[in-house]
C-alpha cells in the first residue's frame, strides 16, 4: 500500500512562490523510479479536481496544465521518494487544495480516475 504525504502549503500574496512536497512510502517490491506516474491535482471550492502537473517517474518527462505552464515546475528526488511542485508567480486563481497522486497504469495524466493513491491535501491560498 502506497502512502503519500504532502507538505509546504500556506498563504502568499499574488506574485509570490511556494513549494509543495509529496513524500511517498510503502513501495515494497517495485522501485519508486520505475513504477508510477506522480501528479499534482488541485481542487477549488465548487470546482472539479484538475490535473496541474504530472511526472513520469521513470523518464522524468513532465506535463502541465495550460493554466500553470511556465509558472509551475514539477520535479522528483528519487533518493528521498519525494515529488515537488515549485509554484512561482502565484495568482489568486491558484487558490485550492493541492493533492499528490500516484498511478501505475495512467492513460491520461490529468484524469483523476487513473490514480490509485492520494495524499490528504495541502491548502494553498493566494491573496490579491
XYZ file of N, CA and C in Angstrom:
384
model
N 0.852 -1.184 0.000
C 0.000 0.000 0.000
C 0.894 1.242 0.000
N 0.609 2.149 -0.900
C 1.404 3.362 -1.029
C 0.773 4.472 -0.190
N 1.599 5.167 0.557
C 1.141 6.323 1.314
C 1.821 7.578 0.763
N 1.030 8.632 0.649
C 1.531 9.908 0.142
C 1.225 10.992 1.169
N 2.230 11.787 1.496
C 2.057 12.851 2.480
C 2.555 14.158 1.877
N 1.647 15.134 1.754
C 2.013 16.449 1.227
C 2.415 17.390 2.357
N 3.234 18.353 2.000
C 3.600 19.420 2.929
C 3.986 20.652 2.119
N 4.035 21.797 2.807
C 4.513 23.008 2.154
C 3.451 23.992 1.740
N 2.181 23.695 1.987
C 1.144 24.646 1.650
C 1.203 25.877 2.539
N 0.377 26.862 2.214
C 0.347 28.068 3.022
C -0.337 29.199 2.297
N -0.155 30.397 2.844
C -0.760 31.599 2.279
C 0.326 32.527 1.756
N 0.066 33.132 0.613
C 1.057 34.002 -0.014
C 0.314 35.062 -0.819
N 0.965 36.183 -1.019
C 0.375 37.219 -1.858
C 0.626 36.912 -3.334
N -0.221 37.485 -4.173
C -0.062 37.308 -5.610
C 1.348 37.709 -6.034
N 1.918 36.879 -6.910
C 3.285 37.097 -7.364
C 4.315 36.335 -6.553
N 3.892 35.780 -5.435
C 4.817 35.055 -4.577
C 5.017 33.618 -5.022
N 5.779 32.882 -4.210
C 6.136 31.499 -4.540
C 5.899 30.581 -3.358
N 5.629 29.330 -3.655
C 5.542 28.258 -2.656
C 6.091 26.991 -3.285
N 6.573 26.095 -2.437
C 6.972 24.781 -2.919
C 6.254 23.711 -2.120
N 5.560 22.836 -2.812
C 4.899 21.702 -2.194
C 5.789 20.469 -2.317
N 5.711 19.620 -1.298
C 6.438 18.348 -1.301
C 5.443 17.209 -1.094
N 5.755 16.080 -1.685
C 4.941 14.873 -1.521
C 5.901 13.702 -1.328
N 5.897 13.140 -0.129
C 6.791 12.025 0.180
C 6.011 10.730 0.123
N 6.542 9.783 -0.638
C 5.880 8.502 -0.846
C 6.546 7.412 -0.029
N 5.746 6.504 0.492
C 6.268 5.343 1.218
C 5.355 4.162 0.934
N 5.838 2.980 1.311
C 5.020 1.790 1.145
C 5.284 1.024 -0.132
N 6.318 1.435 -0.894
C 6.701 0.666 -2.065
C 7.449 -0.567 -1.575
N 6.945 -1.738 -1.895
C 7.544 -2.944 -1.344
C 8.509 -3.586 -2.325
N 8.005 -4.092 -3.446
C 8.876 -4.847 -4.326
C 9.240 -4.097 -5.590
N 8.601 -2.959 -5.822
C 8.886 -2.208 -7.044
C 9.617 -0.924 -6.666
N 10.726 -0.652 -7.330
C 11.409 0.618 -7.029
C 10.567 1.793 -7.479
N 10.620 2.849 -6.729
C 9.821 4.039 -6.971
C 9.993 4.551 -8.391
N 11.212 4.547 -8.885
C 11.500 5.257 -10.117
C 10.840 4.609 -11.321
N 10.532 3.334 -11.237
C 10.013 2.670 -12.435
C 8.514 2.436 -12.388
N 7.889 2.850 -11.325
C 6.554 2.336 -11.075
C 5.415 3.249 -11.500
N 5.546 4.530 -11.263
C 4.346 5.333 -11.257
C 4.404 6.586 -12.115
N 3.219 7.087 -12.385
C 3.021 8.487 -12.701
C 2.724 9.172 -11.379
N 3.374 10.282 -11.156
C 3.108 11.091 -9.969
C 2.613 12.442 -10.440
N 1.462 12.831 -9.919
C 0.823 14.046 -10.442
C 0.271 14.903 -9.311
N 0.351 16.187 -9.508
C -0.296 17.152 -8.622
C -1.646 17.545 -9.206
N -2.675 17.401 -8.389
C -4.008 17.877 -8.732
C -4.358 19.026 -7.783
N -5.389 19.771 -8.143
C -5.900 20.778 -7.231
C -7.420 20.854 -7.374
N -8.022 21.292 -6.279
C -9.474 21.431 -6.277
C -9.847 22.673 -5.497
N -10.486 23.598 -6.182
C -11.006 24.812 -5.550
C -12.451 24.560 -5.139
N -12.953 25.301 -4.162
C -14.338 25.113 -3.719
C -15.327 25.235 -4.876
N -16.195 24.229 -4.991
C -17.219 24.259 -6.024
C -16.746 23.875 -7.412
N -15.494 23.461 -7.535
C -14.940 23.107 -8.846
C -14.469 21.659 -8.859
N -14.292 21.153 -10.076
C -13.787 19.797 -10.248
C -12.291 19.734 -9.918
N -11.849 18.568 -9.490
C -10.417 18.368 -9.279
C -9.730 18.311 -10.643
N -8.668 19.063 -10.780
C -7.995 19.159 -12.078
C -6.514 18.841 -11.947
N -5.975 18.233 -12.999
C -4.548 17.953 -13.031
C -3.766 19.227 -13.268
N -2.702 19.413 -12.510
C -1.876 20.605 -12.593
C -0.540 20.297 -13.263
N 0.150 19.267 -12.746
C 1.462 18.906 -13.275
C 1.715 17.445 -12.986
N 2.122 16.699 -14.001
C 2.382 15.273 -13.847
C 3.787 14.921 -14.264
N 4.292 13.845 -13.656
C 5.667 13.424 -13.913
C 5.717 11.912 -14.086
N 6.282 11.476 -15.212
C 6.556 10.054 -15.399
C 7.844 9.746 -14.649
N 7.753 9.025 -13.556
C 8.906 8.894 -12.668
C 10.070 8.144 -13.303
N 9.801 7.259 -14.269
C 10.893 6.520 -14.885
C 11.705 7.385 -15.845
N 11.014 8.217 -16.624
C 11.698 9.011 -17.646
C 11.985 10.447 -17.214
N 11.221 10.917 -16.241
C 11.354 12.313 -15.831
C 10.586 13.277 -16.702
N 9.801 12.774 -17.626
C 9.011 13.648 -18.503
C 7.888 14.288 -17.700
N 7.686 15.571 -17.931
C 6.677 16.331 -17.190
C 5.638 16.925 -18.134
N 4.425 16.981 -17.650
C 3.325 17.592 -18.393
C 2.615 18.580 -17.490
N 2.098 19.652 -18.095
C 1.487 20.720 -17.319
C 0.142 21.140 -17.903
N -0.734 21.592 -17.030
C -1.955 22.251 -17.467
C -1.587 23.608 -18.073
N -2.377 24.030 -19.042
C -2.095 25.312 -19.707
C -2.068 26.466 -18.704
N -2.903 26.377 -17.683
C -3.040 27.481 -16.740
C -1.808 27.700 -15.874
N -0.918 26.708 -15.796
C 0.257 26.845 -14.923
C 1.569 26.719 -15.668
N 1.515 26.359 -16.946
C 2.757 26.172 -17.701
C 3.565 27.459 -17.699
N 4.850 27.313 -17.412
C 5.738 28.468 -17.337
C 5.846 29.076 -15.952
N 4.938 28.719 -15.063
C 4.960 29.222 -13.685
C 5.248 28.121 -12.681
N 4.780 26.906 -12.942
C 4.948 25.773 -12.034
C 5.960 24.798 -12.625
N 6.716 24.138 -11.732
C 7.666 23.122 -12.152
C 7.541 21.911 -11.240
N 7.362 20.744 -11.842
C 7.299 19.501 -11.075
C 8.650 18.801 -11.198
N 9.100 18.236 -10.075
C 10.391 17.543 -10.080
C 10.365 16.441 -9.039
N 11.404 15.614 -9.043
C 11.457 14.493 -8.094
C 12.852 14.337 -7.541
N 12.915 13.831 -6.343
C 14.162 13.413 -5.718
C 14.006 11.932 -5.440
N 14.599 11.109 -6.291
C 14.391 9.668 -6.178
C 14.964 9.108 -4.877
N 16.054 9.665 -4.429
C 16.677 9.165 -3.202
C 15.758 9.372 -2.001
N 14.930 10.399 -2.062
C 14.033 10.706 -0.954
C 12.599 10.270 -1.229
N 12.359 9.651 -2.395
C 10.991 9.282 -2.789
C 10.041 10.464 -2.645
N 10.496 11.603 -3.100
C 9.726 12.827 -2.918
C 9.490 13.528 -4.248
N 8.268 13.992 -4.400
C 7.838 14.780 -5.548
C 7.653 16.215 -5.095
N 8.061 17.152 -5.925
C 7.943 18.565 -5.590
C 7.099 19.305 -6.619
N 6.510 20.402 -6.180
C 5.855 21.327 -7.094
C 6.298 22.734 -6.704
N 7.155 23.304 -7.519
C 7.575 24.681 -7.319
C 6.585 25.596 -8.030
N 5.978 26.489 -7.277
C 4.948 27.376 -7.818
C 5.425 28.813 -7.705
N 5.636 29.437 -8.856
C 6.086 30.826 -8.911
C 5.007 31.707 -9.515
N 5.138 33.004 -9.280
C 4.193 33.986 -9.828
C 2.755 33.540 -9.565
N 2.479 33.209 -8.324
C 1.157 32.690 -7.968
C 0.077 33.747 -8.155
N -1.102 33.278 -8.540
C -2.255 34.134 -8.789
C -3.396 33.728 -7.862
N -4.320 34.638 -7.589
C -5.457 34.274 -6.728
C -6.220 33.054 -7.244
N -6.273 32.873 -8.546
C -6.986 31.715 -9.101
C -6.251 30.400 -8.870
N -5.044 30.448 -8.339
C -4.328 29.227 -7.958
C -4.760 28.724 -6.578
N -5.570 29.496 -5.886
C -6.046 29.094 -4.563
C -6.853 27.805 -4.655
N -6.436 26.795 -3.904
C -7.089 25.486 -3.958
C -6.428 24.566 -2.944
N -7.046 23.411 -2.756
C -6.389 22.307 -2.048
C -5.610 21.528 -3.092
N -4.339 21.305 -2.826
C -3.472 20.600 -3.761
C -3.229 19.181 -3.258
N -3.395 18.226 -4.168
C -3.253 16.815 -3.837
C -2.159 16.181 -4.681
N -1.418 15.308 -4.057
C -0.450 14.475 -4.746
C -1.116 13.121 -5.023
N -0.894 12.584 -6.228
C -1.500 11.307 -6.585
C -0.486 10.431 -7.288
N -0.654 9.116 -7.128
C 0.220 8.137 -7.780
C -0.632 7.121 -8.523
N -0.205 6.818 -9.756
C -0.941 5.855 -10.554
C 0.009 4.932 -11.287
N -0.326 3.656 -11.394
C 0.536 2.686 -12.057
C 0.219 2.513 -13.531
N -1.006 2.642 -13.917
C -1.397 2.495 -15.324
C -2.224 3.707 -15.711
N -1.521 4.761 -15.997
C -2.188 6.037 -16.277
C -2.331 6.220 -17.777
N -3.571 6.351 -18.234
C -3.826 6.572 -19.650
C -3.720 8.034 -20.025
N -4.368 8.876 -19.250
C -4.334 10.319 -19.450
C -3.869 10.932 -18.132
N -2.755 11.652 -18.158
C -2.102 12.064 -16.923
C -3.002 12.920 -16.042
N -3.901 13.669 -16.639
C -4.731 14.587 -15.872
C -6.089 14.010 -15.487
N -6.299 12.737 -15.776
C -7.588 12.115 -15.456
C -7.499 11.502 -14.067
N -8.248 12.076 -13.145
C -8.113 11.692 -11.746
C -8.472 10.239 -11.491
N -9.364 9.668 -12.270
C -9.767 8.286 -12.052
C -8.666 7.275 -12.399
N -7.605 7.727 -13.036
C -6.495 6.839 -13.380
C -5.535 6.634 -12.211
N -5.749 7.334 -11.109
C -4.814 7.300 -9.996
C -5.392 6.504 -8.836
N -4.548 5.650 -8.257
C -4.982 4.752 -7.193
C -4.704 5.301 -5.798
N -3.696 6.142 -5.680
C -3.271 6.580 -4.354
C -3.269 8.108 -4.291
N -3.734 8.615 -3.160
C -3.874 10.059 -2.980
C -3.356 10.474 -1.613
N -2.790 11.661 -1.568
C -2.435 12.252 -0.290
C -3.634 12.967 0.307
N -3.413 13.552 1.491
C -4.511 14.179 2.221
C -4.764 15.608 1.769
N -3.826 16.191 1.038
C -4.008 17.538 0.517
C -3.260 18.589 1.297
N -2.908 19.655 0.609
C -2.244 20.818 1.229
C -2.907 22.070 0.679
N -3.323 22.941 1.585
C -4.044 24.145 1.171
C -3.063 25.222 0.701
N -3.383 25.802 -0.443
C -2.637 26.946 -0.969
C -3.621 28.092 -1.141
N -3.321 29.214 -0.521
C -4.177 30.387 -0.607
C -3.361 31.571 -1.114
N -3.835 32.187 -2.188
C -3.134 33.321 -2.784
C -4.039 34.543 -2.713
N -3.569 35.573 -2.059
C -4.366 36.793 -1.901
C -3.899 37.856 -2.903
N -4.846 38.686 -3.292
C -4.519 39.726 -4.281
C -4.018 40.997 -3.607
